[in-house]
Amino acid sequence: MHINVKTGAAEKEPAEILVFYLYEDIKIIEGALAYCNKALNDIISELIKEKRFIARLNKTSTFPTYGKIPAKRIMLVGLGKKKDVTLDKIRQAAGTTASTVRDMGIDEVTSVADSISVLLSENEWYQAYIEGALLAQYKYQRYKYVPPEERQEITALTLLLSNKDALKPARDAVRDGQIIADAVSFVRDLINTPAQDKTPAVLADEAKQLAREPGIQCKVLSRPELKKLGMGGLLAVAQGSVQPPKFIILEYNARAKNQDTIVLVGKGITFDSGGICLKQAKDMDQMKSDMSGGAAVMGAIKAIAKMKLPQRIVGLIPCTENMPGGSAIKPGDIVKFYSGKTAEVVNTDAEGRLILADALAFAERYRPVALIDLATLTGSCVVALGNVVTGMMGNNEELKKRVKIAGEKSWERVWELPLWEEYQEQIKSDIADIRNIGGPYAGAITAACFLSKFTEKYPWVHLDIAGTSWCDKNSAYTQKGASGVGVRLLVQLVQDWNRFS
Ligand code: BES
Ligand code: ZN
Ligand code: ZN
């Protein structure tokens, strides 16, 4: 989609479709909309008066202009009540705009930016708007024949401003929005790809491709190096699969001096069958998404590099399948991690923490000022929080606060679960340093307790994205399948890093 930001008068714009945004509780029509209303014999004010258009969020009304103004059609899009407006509602309204226009078979749309600017003062909305419009267009069609008539797409989006001074900030924000939407789409593609076509080796190749971006370096460790390093967790999980494991290391700004190093760790299980503790068949197909954390780390680094942010960022992604092959780890086996600690593997389906343990300890060598890990770690987190919000746990109040703020701003929100001492009891083992599952309750927390044994040397936040990484239904700017969660949150966190320090 080509995005164009320009100045001009909406009432004079020869658009295919001209889009205005409205609040539900504001009845006065002003500016260009008032002009168009008059030219169209009060059609808009009457629609509103007669309640045939109520500007609830994501509601639209479209009508032809019969040559009375240069634009062929007008579309009104609701934003809901004024007091309830948020950037995410702008993101949603933009998504609704894009998909409604696309479904009408129109490929060019002109949005009257002023109709939002008068409603929201900050410039940030431009970025959210572009994210919504682009992400709403996302479809995963790699393996599907799509008849030509269903291949509609918006090819051009124009944002029309009346104020010349707003052009520069709007264009900058639009560019950030494009970078982010592009990274989120990249992440969604990786996650939606069937496990057969995204083995650890394929993910490693994708990471190497990322290193073509200026500032990014990629190194991939294979089995011999993993053995040498003693990454017993990753090797143990990989034992049951014919696909060899890979440990992906991405570095952005590796040589930056006097910059904080932030390490991002992502769970990269390309398929989680459960191993010998085999999962039930229902919804097992969704377990191709068990590398969502790893994908988010890749996407975030891609976006951060494109934005040329100053921090030094390291991404660590342990990658393997979790399969029940003849040489698979068995319940009761004991593994020894990179750190030297041992764990009794009581349940082979609790594999994420085993591969993360190695990555988290390995991260110490980068001396991070902060480490954030993202993992589709537990069904228990889905039970607790559903798919609305990501579970957060960690060992550092300041970092948790930063992540929480970044979550609110990007609308990839997080909710803290307690990581209190009492829970550590559950992962004690008689025959190893720890065991890999706790009791039947508080599973998201006991999983984090396990990780906490490997993160003592730096400020750490763990994000359990098991619920938020996958969508069961379509909504304004997400489709069924991978959500791409994590990218927006991580980029926001890094963007704001120096602002708060
Ligand atoms: N990948 C799963 C967690 C998961 C569940 C992600 C649902 C997305 C949706 C993880 O490896 C797992 O199987 N966890 C087990 C842990 C249990 C055996 C302690 C779980 O949550 O059931
Ligand atoms: Zn599992
Ligand atoms: Zn898993």
Short mmCIF file of C-alpha atoms and ligand atoms in Angstrom, two decimals:
data_model
loop_
_atom_site.label_atom_id
_atom_site.label_comp_id
_atom_site.label_asym_id
_atom_site.label_seq_id
_atom_site.Cartn_x
_atom_site.Cartn_y
_atom_site.Cartn_z
CA MET A 1 0.00 0.00 0.00
CA HIS A 2 1.39 3.35 -0.98
CA ILE A 3 0.86 5.97 1.72
CA ASN A 4 0.79 9.63 0.85
CA VAL A 5 0.62 12.49 3.35
CA LYS A 6 -0.26 15.84 1.82
CA THR A 7 -2.04 19.10 2.44
CA GLY A 8 -5.26 20.00 0.70
CA ALA A 9 -8.89 20.93 1.15
CA ALA A 10 -11.06 17.87 1.56
CA GLU A 11 -14.02 19.43 -0.19
CA LYS A 12 -11.89 19.97 -3.30
CA GLU A 13 -10.18 16.58 -3.32
CA PRO A 14 -11.05 14.32 -6.28
CA ALA A 15 -10.97 11.10 -4.22
CA GLU A 16 -12.52 7.72 -4.89
CA ILE A 17 -13.72 7.80 -1.31
CA LEU A 18 -13.28 10.52 1.29
CA VAL A 19 -13.34 9.38 4.92
CA PHE A 20 -14.38 11.50 7.91
CA TYR A 21 -14.19 10.42 11.57
CA LEU A 22 -16.83 11.37 14.13
CA TYR A 23 -17.55 11.03 17.83
CA GLU A 24 -20.83 9.53 18.94
CA ASP A 25 -21.63 12.36 21.33
CA ILE A 26 -20.64 15.36 19.24
CA LYS A 27 -23.37 16.55 16.99
CA ILE A 28 -21.89 19.74 15.54
CA ILE A 29 -20.44 19.39 12.08
CA GLU A 30 -17.50 21.66 11.34
CA GLY A 31 -14.83 22.41 8.74
CA ALA A 32 -14.67 20.39 5.53
CA LEU A 33 -17.41 18.07 6.68
CA ALA A 34 -19.76 21.04 7.10
CA TYR A 35 -18.90 22.18 3.60
CA CYS A 36 -19.57 18.73 2.14
CA ASN A 37 -22.80 18.50 4.13
CA LYS A 38 -24.02 21.71 2.60
CA ALA A 39 -23.01 20.70 -0.92
CA LEU A 40 -24.92 17.44 -0.42
CA ASN A 41 -28.12 19.12 0.81
CA ASP A 42 -27.57 18.31 4.52
CA ILE A 43 -27.44 14.56 3.99
CA ILE A 44 -24.83 14.13 6.74
CA SER A 45 -26.53 16.21 9.41
CA GLU A 46 -29.77 14.42 8.65
CA LEU A 47 -28.21 10.98 8.91
CA ILE A 48 -26.96 11.96 12.34
CA LYS A 49 -30.15 13.71 13.43
CA GLU A 50 -32.33 10.81 12.41
CA LYS A 51 -29.91 8.41 14.07
CA ARG A 52 -29.41 6.53 10.84
CA PHE A 53 -25.71 6.94 11.52
CA ILE A 54 -24.58 6.72 15.13
CA ALA A 55 -20.83 7.19 15.43
CA ARG A 56 -20.21 4.14 17.60
CA LEU A 57 -16.74 2.69 17.33
CA ASN A 58 -16.17 0.92 13.99
CA LYS A 59 -19.62 1.82 12.60
CA THR A 60 -19.55 3.19 9.08
CA SER A 61 -21.90 4.84 6.60
CA THR A 62 -21.07 5.38 2.94
CA PHE A 63 -22.93 7.36 0.30
CA PRO A 64 -22.29 8.64 -3.23
CA THR A 65 -21.85 12.37 -3.86
CA TYR A 66 -23.35 12.52 -7.37
CA GLY A 67 -20.79 15.00 -8.58
CA LYS A 68 -21.67 17.64 -6.02
CA ILE A 69 -18.13 17.59 -4.71
CA PRO A 70 -15.05 16.21 -6.54
CA ALA A 71 -14.84 13.10 -4.28
CA LYS A 72 -17.00 10.25 -5.60
CA ARG A 73 -18.12 8.97 -2.21
CA ILE A 74 -18.05 9.91 1.44
CA MET A 75 -17.63 7.48 4.28
CA LEU A 76 -18.30 8.34 7.91
CA VAL A 77 -16.53 6.24 10.54
CA GLY A 78 -17.44 6.27 14.22
CA LEU A 79 -14.95 6.55 17.07
CA GLY A 80 -17.38 6.10 19.96
CA LYS A 81 -17.69 8.52 22.87
CA LYS A 82 -15.24 11.40 23.13
CA LYS A 83 -14.25 10.71 26.71
CA ASP A 84 -13.43 7.09 25.90
CA VAL A 85 -11.20 7.67 22.89
CA THR A 86 -7.76 6.01 22.90
CA LEU A 87 -5.04 5.52 20.33
CA ASP A 88 -6.15 1.94 19.94
CA LYS A 89 -9.61 3.10 18.95
CA ILE A 90 -7.96 5.13 16.19
CA ARG A 91 -6.04 1.99 15.22
CA GLN A 92 -9.31 0.07 15.12
CA ALA A 93 -11.18 2.74 13.17
CA ALA A 94 -8.35 2.84 10.63
CA GLY A 95 -8.56 -0.95 10.32
CA THR A 96 -12.32 -0.78 9.84
CA THR A 97 -11.84 1.93 7.21
CA ALA A 98 -9.33 -0.12 5.25
CA SER A 99 -11.30 -3.36 5.30
CA THR A 100 -14.65 -1.69 4.54
CA VAL A 101 -13.20 0.20 1.60
CA ARG A 102 -11.40 -2.88 0.34
CA ASP A 103 -14.54 -4.99 0.58
CA MET A 104 -16.37 -2.41 -1.53
CA GLY A 105 -13.83 -3.12 -4.27
CA ILE A 106 -12.27 0.34 -4.03
CA ASP A 107 -8.48 0.47 -4.10
CA GLU A 108 -7.77 4.08 -3.15
CA VAL A 109 -8.86 5.89 -0.03
CA THR A 110 -8.40 9.44 1.21
CA SER A 111 -8.77 10.08 4.92
CA VAL A 112 -9.42 13.55 6.21
CA ALA A 113 -6.74 13.77 8.91
CA ASP A 114 -8.23 16.95 10.33
CA SER A 115 -11.36 15.10 11.28
CA ILE A 116 -9.17 13.16 13.74
CA SER A 117 -6.77 16.00 14.59
CA VAL A 118 -9.59 18.12 15.96
CA LEU A 119 -10.58 15.18 18.12
CA LEU A 120 -7.11 14.20 19.34
CA SER A 121 -4.31 16.66 19.79
CA GLU A 122 -1.20 14.44 19.87
CA ASN A 123 0.66 13.52 16.71
CA GLU A 124 0.96 9.93 17.90
CA TRP A 125 -2.36 9.03 16.36
CA TYR A 126 -0.87 9.05 12.85
CA GLN A 127 1.32 6.09 13.73
CA ALA A 128 -1.56 4.14 15.28
CA TYR A 129 -3.73 4.98 12.28
CA ILE A 130 -1.23 3.58 9.79
CA GLU A 131 -0.64 0.47 11.92
CA GLY A 132 -4.39 -0.20 11.95
CA ALA A 133 -4.90 0.40 8.24
CA LEU A 134 -1.97 -1.81 7.23
CA LEU A 135 -2.55 -4.61 9.71
CA ALA A 136 -6.21 -4.86 8.74
CA GLN A 137 -5.08 -5.71 5.22
CA TYR A 138 -2.92 -8.60 6.41
CA LYS A 139 -3.91 -12.03 5.12
CA TYR A 140 -2.01 -15.29 5.20
CA GLN A 141 -2.49 -16.78 1.75
CA ARG A 142 0.76 -18.57 1.03
CA TYR A 143 -0.91 -21.95 0.50
CA LYS A 144 -4.33 -20.94 -0.76
CA TYR A 145 -5.70 -20.27 -4.20
CA VAL A 146 -7.47 -16.93 -4.09
CA PRO A 147 -9.71 -16.16 -7.06
CA PRO A 148 -8.85 -12.82 -8.70
CA GLU A 149 -12.09 -11.17 -7.58
CA GLU A 150 -11.14 -11.82 -3.97
CA ARG A 151 -7.68 -10.40 -4.32
CA GLN A 152 -8.80 -6.84 -3.65
CA GLU A 153 -6.39 -4.67 -1.85
CA ILE A 154 -6.08 -1.00 -1.15
CA THR A 155 -3.11 0.21 -3.15
CA ALA A 156 -3.08 3.85 -2.06
CA LEU A 157 -3.98 5.62 1.15
CA THR A 158 -3.85 9.42 1.31
CA LEU A 159 -3.87 11.34 4.55
CA LEU A 160 -5.15 14.80 3.86
CA LEU A 161 -4.03 17.59 6.22
CA SER A 162 -4.99 21.23 6.16
CA ASN A 163 -2.04 22.47 8.21
CA LYS A 164 1.35 22.55 6.48
CA ASP A 165 3.24 22.54 9.80
CA ALA A 166 1.79 19.16 10.64
CA LEU A 167 3.24 17.53 7.52
CA LYS A 168 6.67 16.69 8.93
CA PRO A 169 5.55 15.13 12.23
CA ALA A 170 2.76 13.29 10.42
CA ARG A 171 5.18 11.87 7.85
CA ASP A 172 7.61 10.76 10.57
CA ALA A 173 4.83 9.06 12.50
CA VAL A 174 3.52 7.43 9.32
CA ARG A 175 6.96 6.02 8.62
CA ASP A 176 7.18 4.52 12.10
CA GLY A 177 3.71 3.05 11.64
CA GLN A 178 4.76 1.47 8.36
CA ILE A 179 7.92 -0.01 9.89
CA ILE A 180 5.97 -1.47 12.78
CA ALA A 181 3.14 -2.88 10.65
CA ASP A 182 5.70 -4.41 8.34
CA ALA A 183 7.48 -6.09 11.27
CA VAL A 184 4.20 -7.32 12.76
CA SER A 185 3.18 -8.80 9.39
CA PHE A 186 6.57 -10.51 9.15
CA VAL A 187 6.00 -12.03 12.60
CA ARG A 188 2.46 -13.12 11.72
CA ASP A 189 3.77 -14.81 8.56
CA LEU A 190 6.39 -16.74 10.51
CA ILE A 191 3.86 -17.91 13.09
CA ASN A 192 1.14 -18.82 10.60
CA THR A 193 3.58 -20.89 8.54
CA PRO A 194 3.02 -24.61 9.15
CA ALA A 195 5.69 -26.30 11.24
CA GLN A 196 6.77 -28.43 8.26
CA ASP A 197 8.04 -25.27 6.55
CA LYS A 198 9.56 -23.45 9.51
CA THR A 199 11.88 -25.91 11.08
CA PRO A 200 14.58 -24.48 13.39
CA ALA A 201 16.91 -24.38 10.36
CA VAL A 202 14.39 -22.31 8.39
CA LEU A 203 13.93 -19.87 11.29
CA ALA A 204 17.69 -19.56 11.53
CA ASP A 205 17.81 -18.69 7.82
CA GLU A 206 15.11 -16.08 8.34
CA ALA A 207 17.23 -14.57 11.12
CA LYS A 208 20.23 -14.51 8.79
CA GLN A 209 18.13 -12.66 6.22
CA LEU A 210 17.39 -10.03 8.87
CA ALA A 211 21.09 -9.43 9.19
CA ARG A 212 21.01 -7.81 5.75
CA GLU A 213 19.52 -4.78 7.46
CA PRO A 214 22.28 -2.30 8.40
CA GLY A 215 23.35 -2.69 12.01
CA ILE A 216 22.11 -6.27 12.49
CA GLN A 217 24.38 -9.27 12.88
CA CYS A 218 23.31 -12.85 13.17
CA LYS A 219 25.04 -15.93 14.48
CA VAL A 220 23.51 -19.39 14.65
CA LEU A 221 24.77 -22.11 16.99
CA SER A 222 24.20 -25.71 15.91
CA ARG A 223 24.33 -28.99 17.82
CA PRO A 224 28.14 -29.35 18.11
CA GLU A 225 28.49 -25.83 19.56
CA LEU A 226 25.49 -26.35 21.82
CA LYS A 227 27.12 -29.51 23.17
CA LYS A 228 30.38 -27.70 23.72
CA LEU A 229 28.61 -24.91 25.60
CA GLY A 230 26.59 -27.37 27.66
CA MET A 231 23.15 -26.17 26.61
CA GLY A 232 21.55 -29.28 28.03
CA GLY A 233 18.02 -27.88 28.13
CA LEU A 234 17.81 -27.11 24.43
CA LEU A 235 19.57 -30.36 23.50
CA ALA A 236 17.26 -32.41 25.70
CA VAL A 237 14.08 -31.02 24.14
CA ALA A 238 15.53 -31.50 20.64
CA GLN A 239 16.36 -35.17 21.29
CA GLY A 240 12.97 -36.46 20.20
CA SER A 241 12.96 -34.68 16.85
CA VAL A 242 14.71 -35.41 13.57
CA GLN A 243 15.12 -31.65 13.08
CA PRO A 244 18.37 -30.33 14.57
CA PRO A 245 18.09 -27.50 17.11
CA LYS A 246 19.41 -24.00 16.45
CA PHE A 247 20.29 -21.22 18.83
CA ILE A 248 19.83 -17.89 17.09
CA ILE A 249 21.79 -14.85 18.23
CA LEU A 250 20.84 -11.49 16.73
CA GLU A 251 22.75 -8.37 17.63
CA TYR A 252 21.79 -4.84 16.74
CA ASN A 253 24.25 -1.99 17.27
CA ALA A 254 26.75 -4.50 18.59
CA ARG A 255 29.59 -1.99 18.65
CA ALA A 256 27.66 0.93 20.08
CA LYS A 257 29.66 2.47 22.91
CA ASN A 258 28.08 3.86 26.06
CA GLN A 259 24.73 2.39 25.16
CA ASP A 260 22.60 0.21 27.40
CA THR A 261 22.32 -3.41 26.30
CA ILE A 262 18.82 -4.81 26.32
CA VAL A 263 18.53 -8.56 25.77
CA LEU A 264 15.35 -10.02 24.29
CA VAL A 265 14.79 -13.75 24.62
CA GLY A 266 12.07 -15.59 22.71
CA LYS A 267 10.78 -19.16 22.99
CA GLY A 268 11.30 -20.83 19.62
CA ILE A 269 9.47 -24.16 19.73
CA THR A 270 8.52 -24.61 16.07
CA PHE A 271 6.07 -27.33 17.03
CA ASP A 272 5.03 -28.48 20.48
CA SER A 273 3.51 -31.96 20.39
CA GLY A 274 4.13 -32.25 24.12
CA GLY A 275 6.85 -34.86 23.57
CA ILE A 276 6.38 -38.16 25.40
CA CYS A 277 3.73 -36.40 27.51
CA LEU A 278 1.83 -36.04 24.24
CA LYS A 279 -0.83 -33.34 24.01
CA GLN A 280 -4.39 -34.23 23.09
CA ALA A 281 -5.24 -33.88 19.38
CA LYS A 282 -7.74 -31.05 19.83
CA ASP A 283 -6.10 -27.73 18.93
CA MET A 284 -2.68 -29.36 18.64
CA ASP A 285 -2.36 -27.70 15.20
CA GLN A 286 -2.14 -24.38 17.02
CA MET A 287 1.15 -25.52 18.52
CA LYS A 288 2.91 -24.38 15.35
CA SER A 289 2.62 -21.01 17.09
CA ASP A 290 4.85 -22.06 19.99
CA MET A 291 7.65 -19.99 18.46
CA SER A 292 5.66 -16.75 18.76
CA GLY A 293 8.04 -15.32 21.35
CA GLY A 294 11.03 -15.98 19.11
CA ALA A 295 9.23 -14.48 16.12
CA ALA A 296 8.35 -11.36 18.14
CA VAL A 297 12.00 -10.90 19.07
CA MET A 298 12.98 -11.13 15.40
CA GLY A 299 10.25 -8.68 14.38
CA ALA A 300 11.13 -6.21 17.12
CA ILE A 301 14.81 -6.20 16.14
CA LYS A 302 13.84 -5.71 12.49
CA ALA A 303 11.75 -2.66 13.40
CA ILE A 304 14.26 -1.25 15.90
CA ALA A 305 17.01 -1.44 13.26
CA LYS A 306 14.86 0.26 10.63
CA MET A 307 14.10 3.04 13.11
CA LYS A 308 17.81 3.30 13.89
CA LEU A 309 17.24 3.43 17.64
CA PRO A 310 20.47 4.01 19.61
CA GLN A 311 20.42 1.13 22.13
CA ARG A 312 22.34 -2.08 21.79
CA ILE A 313 19.87 -4.94 21.43
CA VAL A 314 20.62 -8.65 21.61
CA GLY A 315 18.05 -11.26 20.60
CA LEU A 316 18.42 -14.86 21.75
CA ILE A 317 16.12 -17.51 20.32
CA PRO A 318 16.55 -21.16 21.27
CA CYS A 319 14.81 -23.16 18.54
CA THR A 320 13.67 -26.75 18.36
CA GLU A 321 10.67 -29.00 17.85
CA ASN A 322 9.26 -30.84 20.86
CA MET A 323 8.56 -34.32 19.50
CA PRO A 324 8.05 -37.81 20.96
CA GLY A 325 10.70 -39.63 18.88
CA GLY A 326 12.44 -42.79 20.03
CA SER A 327 15.28 -40.85 21.57
CA ALA A 328 13.05 -38.24 23.20
CA ILE A 329 13.56 -37.20 26.82
CA LYS A 330 11.38 -39.16 29.19
CA PRO A 331 9.57 -38.12 32.34
CA GLY A 332 12.02 -38.57 35.16
CA ASP A 333 15.10 -37.74 33.10
CA ILE A 334 17.44 -35.13 34.52
CA VAL A 335 18.97 -32.40 32.36
CA LYS A 336 21.91 -30.14 33.10
CA PHE A 337 21.75 -26.57 31.82
CA TYR A 338 24.33 -24.09 30.57
CA SER A 339 24.45 -22.57 34.06
CA GLY A 340 25.37 -25.92 35.64
CA LYS A 341 22.01 -26.28 37.43
CA THR A 342 20.05 -29.51 36.99
CA ALA A 343 16.33 -30.14 36.56
CA GLU A 344 14.16 -33.20 36.79
CA VAL A 345 11.90 -33.33 33.73
CA VAL A 346 8.65 -34.50 35.26
CA ASN A 347 6.55 -33.43 32.28
CA THR A 348 8.04 -33.24 28.79
CA ASP A 349 5.30 -30.81 27.74
CA ALA A 350 6.81 -28.17 30.03
CA GLU A 351 9.62 -27.80 27.50
CA GLY A 352 9.65 -24.04 27.00
CA ARG A 353 11.30 -23.37 30.36
CA LEU A 354 13.99 -25.95 29.57
CA ILE A 355 15.16 -24.19 26.41
CA LEU A 356 14.72 -20.73 27.95
CA ALA A 357 16.86 -21.70 30.96
CA ASP A 358 19.91 -22.07 28.70
CA ALA A 359 19.23 -18.82 26.86
CA LEU A 360 18.64 -16.84 30.07
CA ALA A 361 21.91 -17.97 31.62
CA PHE A 362 23.78 -17.43 28.35
CA ALA A 363 22.47 -13.84 28.31
CA GLU A 364 24.69 -12.95 31.28
CA ARG A 365 27.66 -12.60 28.96
CA TYR A 366 26.06 -9.50 27.41
CA ARG A 367 25.75 -7.77 30.81
CA PRO A 368 22.21 -6.60 30.11
CA VAL A 369 20.68 -3.62 31.91
CA ALA A 370 17.39 -5.35 31.19
CA LEU A 371 16.24 -8.68 29.85
CA ILE A 372 12.74 -9.35 28.59
CA ASP A 373 11.69 -12.83 27.61
CA LEU A 374 8.57 -13.63 25.60
CA ALA A 375 7.12 -17.11 25.56
CA THR A 376 3.93 -18.99 24.83
CA LEU A 377 4.72 -20.69 28.08
CA THR A 378 1.60 -21.93 29.83
CA GLY A 379 -2.02 -22.88 29.26
CA SER A 380 -2.43 -21.72 32.85
CA CYS A 381 -1.82 -18.11 31.78
CA VAL A 382 -4.60 -18.45 29.20
CA VAL A 383 -6.93 -19.73 31.92
CA ALA A 384 -6.03 -16.80 34.18
CA LEU A 385 -6.07 -13.91 31.70
CA GLY A 386 -7.66 -15.12 28.46
CA ASN A 387 -6.47 -13.63 25.21
CA VAL A 388 -6.87 -9.99 26.21
CA VAL A 389 -3.70 -9.36 28.13
CA THR A 390 -0.19 -10.80 28.46
CA GLY A 391 0.95 -12.16 31.82
CA MET A 392 3.95 -10.39 33.32
CA MET A 393 6.30 -11.49 36.07
CA GLY A 394 9.78 -10.33 36.94
CA ASN A 395 12.43 -9.48 39.49
CA ASN A 396 12.72 -5.72 39.10
CA GLU A 397 10.07 -3.12 39.90
CA GLU A 398 11.46 -0.44 37.62
CA LEU A 399 11.64 -2.69 34.60
CA LYS A 400 8.14 -4.04 35.25
CA LYS A 401 6.91 -0.47 35.36
CA ARG A 402 8.58 0.38 32.06
CA VAL A 403 7.06 -2.69 30.41
CA LYS A 404 3.66 -1.85 31.84
CA ILE A 405 3.82 1.70 30.45
CA ALA A 406 5.03 0.48 27.04
CA GLY A 407 2.14 -2.00 27.08
CA GLU A 408 -0.42 0.73 27.74
CA LYS A 409 1.01 2.99 25.04
CA SER A 410 1.24 0.31 22.36
CA TRP A 411 -2.01 -1.30 23.56
CA GLU A 412 -0.26 -4.63 23.93
CA ARG A 413 -1.08 -4.56 27.58
CA VAL A 414 0.44 -6.67 30.33
CA TRP A 415 -0.91 -7.70 33.72
CA GLU A 416 1.34 -8.63 36.57
CA LEU A 417 1.06 -11.95 38.39
CA PRO A 418 2.90 -12.31 41.70
CA LEU A 419 6.22 -14.11 41.78
CA TRP A 420 6.29 -14.52 45.54
CA GLU A 421 8.67 -16.71 47.45
CA GLU A 422 5.86 -19.07 48.52
CA TYR A 423 5.42 -20.36 44.98
CA GLN A 424 9.05 -21.46 44.71
CA GLU A 425 8.22 -24.39 47.01
CA GLN A 426 6.38 -26.14 44.19
CA ILE A 427 9.39 -26.60 41.93
CA LYS A 428 11.64 -28.25 44.49
CA SER A 429 12.96 -31.68 43.53
CA ASP A 430 14.29 -34.53 45.65
CA ILE A 431 16.86 -35.63 43.11
CA ALA A 432 17.80 -32.51 41.10
CA ASP A 433 18.19 -28.78 41.79
CA ILE A 434 14.64 -28.12 40.56
CA ARG A 435 11.77 -29.88 38.78
CA ASN A 436 10.15 -28.61 35.62
CA ILE A 437 6.54 -28.47 36.80
CA GLY A 438 4.79 -27.34 39.95
CA GLY A 439 1.46 -28.53 41.29
CA PRO A 440 -1.92 -28.24 39.60
CA TYR A 441 -2.44 -24.56 40.45
CA ALA A 442 -0.72 -21.27 39.54
CA GLY A 443 1.05 -22.86 36.57
CA ALA A 444 1.95 -19.55 34.91
CA ILE A 445 3.66 -18.46 38.13
CA THR A 446 5.51 -21.70 38.82
CA ALA A 447 6.79 -21.62 35.22
CA ALA A 448 8.16 -18.13 35.91
CA CYS A 449 9.64 -19.42 39.21
CA PHE A 450 11.60 -21.92 37.14
CA LEU A 451 12.91 -19.16 34.86
CA SER A 452 13.78 -16.98 37.87
CA LYS A 453 16.48 -19.49 38.85
CA PHE A 454 18.41 -18.41 35.75
CA THR A 455 17.88 -14.65 35.82
CA GLU A 456 19.41 -13.63 39.14
CA LYS A 457 22.16 -11.51 37.63
CA TYR A 458 20.11 -8.82 35.86
CA PRO A 459 16.75 -7.00 35.88
CA TRP A 460 14.32 -9.37 34.23
CA VAL A 461 10.73 -9.42 33.00
CA HIS A 462 8.98 -12.51 31.70
CA LEU A 463 5.98 -12.15 29.40
CA ASP A 464 3.70 -15.16 29.01
CA ILE A 465 2.04 -14.60 25.63
CA ALA A 466 0.30 -17.99 25.40
CA GLY A 467 -3.10 -16.25 25.36
CA THR A 468 -2.30 -13.13 23.36
CA SER A 469 -0.24 -14.61 20.51
CA TRP A 470 -3.17 -16.29 18.80
CA CYS A 471 -6.61 -14.97 17.73
CA ASP A 472 -9.63 -17.23 17.45
CA LYS A 473 -11.60 -14.68 15.46
CA ASN A 474 -11.14 -11.67 13.21
CA SER A 475 -11.32 -8.16 14.66
CA ALA A 476 -10.63 -4.63 13.45
CA TYR A 477 -6.93 -5.10 12.72
CA THR A 478 -6.21 -8.74 13.52
CA GLN A 479 -7.27 -11.86 11.70
CA LYS A 480 -7.78 -15.41 12.89
CA GLY A 481 -4.36 -16.88 13.53
CA ALA A 482 -1.19 -15.17 14.73
CA SER A 483 -1.61 -11.72 16.30
CA GLY A 484 2.05 -10.73 16.09
CA VAL A 485 1.92 -9.60 19.74
CA GLY A 486 5.14 -8.31 21.28
CA VAL A 487 6.58 -6.23 18.46
CA ARG A 488 4.68 -3.05 19.26
CA LEU A 489 5.34 -3.42 22.98
CA LEU A 490 9.08 -4.04 22.60
CA VAL A 491 9.60 -1.23 20.11
CA GLN A 492 7.75 1.18 22.40
CA LEU A 493 9.84 0.06 25.37
CA VAL A 494 13.10 0.65 23.50
CA GLN A 495 11.89 3.94 22.02
CA ASP A 496 11.14 5.23 25.50
CA TRP A 497 14.27 3.78 27.11
CA ASN A 498 16.24 6.99 27.54
CA ARG A 499 13.18 9.10 28.16
CA PHE A 500 12.78 7.47 31.56
CA SER A 501 16.39 6.95 32.60
N1 BES B 1 3.27 -24.34 24.57
C1 BES B 1 2.59 -24.76 25.73
C2 BES B 1 1.73 -23.66 26.35
C3 BES B 1 0.56 -23.17 25.55
C4 BES B 1 -0.71 -23.64 25.81
C5 BES B 1 0.71 -22.17 24.61
C6 BES B 1 -1.78 -23.16 25.08
C7 BES B 1 -0.36 -21.69 23.89
C8 BES B 1 -1.61 -22.18 24.14
C9 BES B 1 3.59 -25.22 26.80
O1 BES B 1 4.77 -25.77 26.34
C10 BES B 1 2.91 -26.28 27.61
O2 BES B 1 2.56 -27.27 27.05
N2 BES B 1 2.73 -25.99 28.88
C11 BES B 1 2.07 -26.89 29.76
C12 BES B 1 2.84 -26.93 31.04
C13 BES B 1 2.38 -28.00 32.01
C14 BES B 1 2.74 -29.36 31.48
C15 BES B 1 3.04 -27.75 33.34
C16 BES B 1 0.67 -26.36 30.01
O3 BES B 1 0.51 -25.16 30.17
O4 BES B 1 -0.26 -27.16 30.01
ZN ZN B 2 4.60 -27.88 25.95
ZN ZN B 3 5.38 -25.13 24.44
#
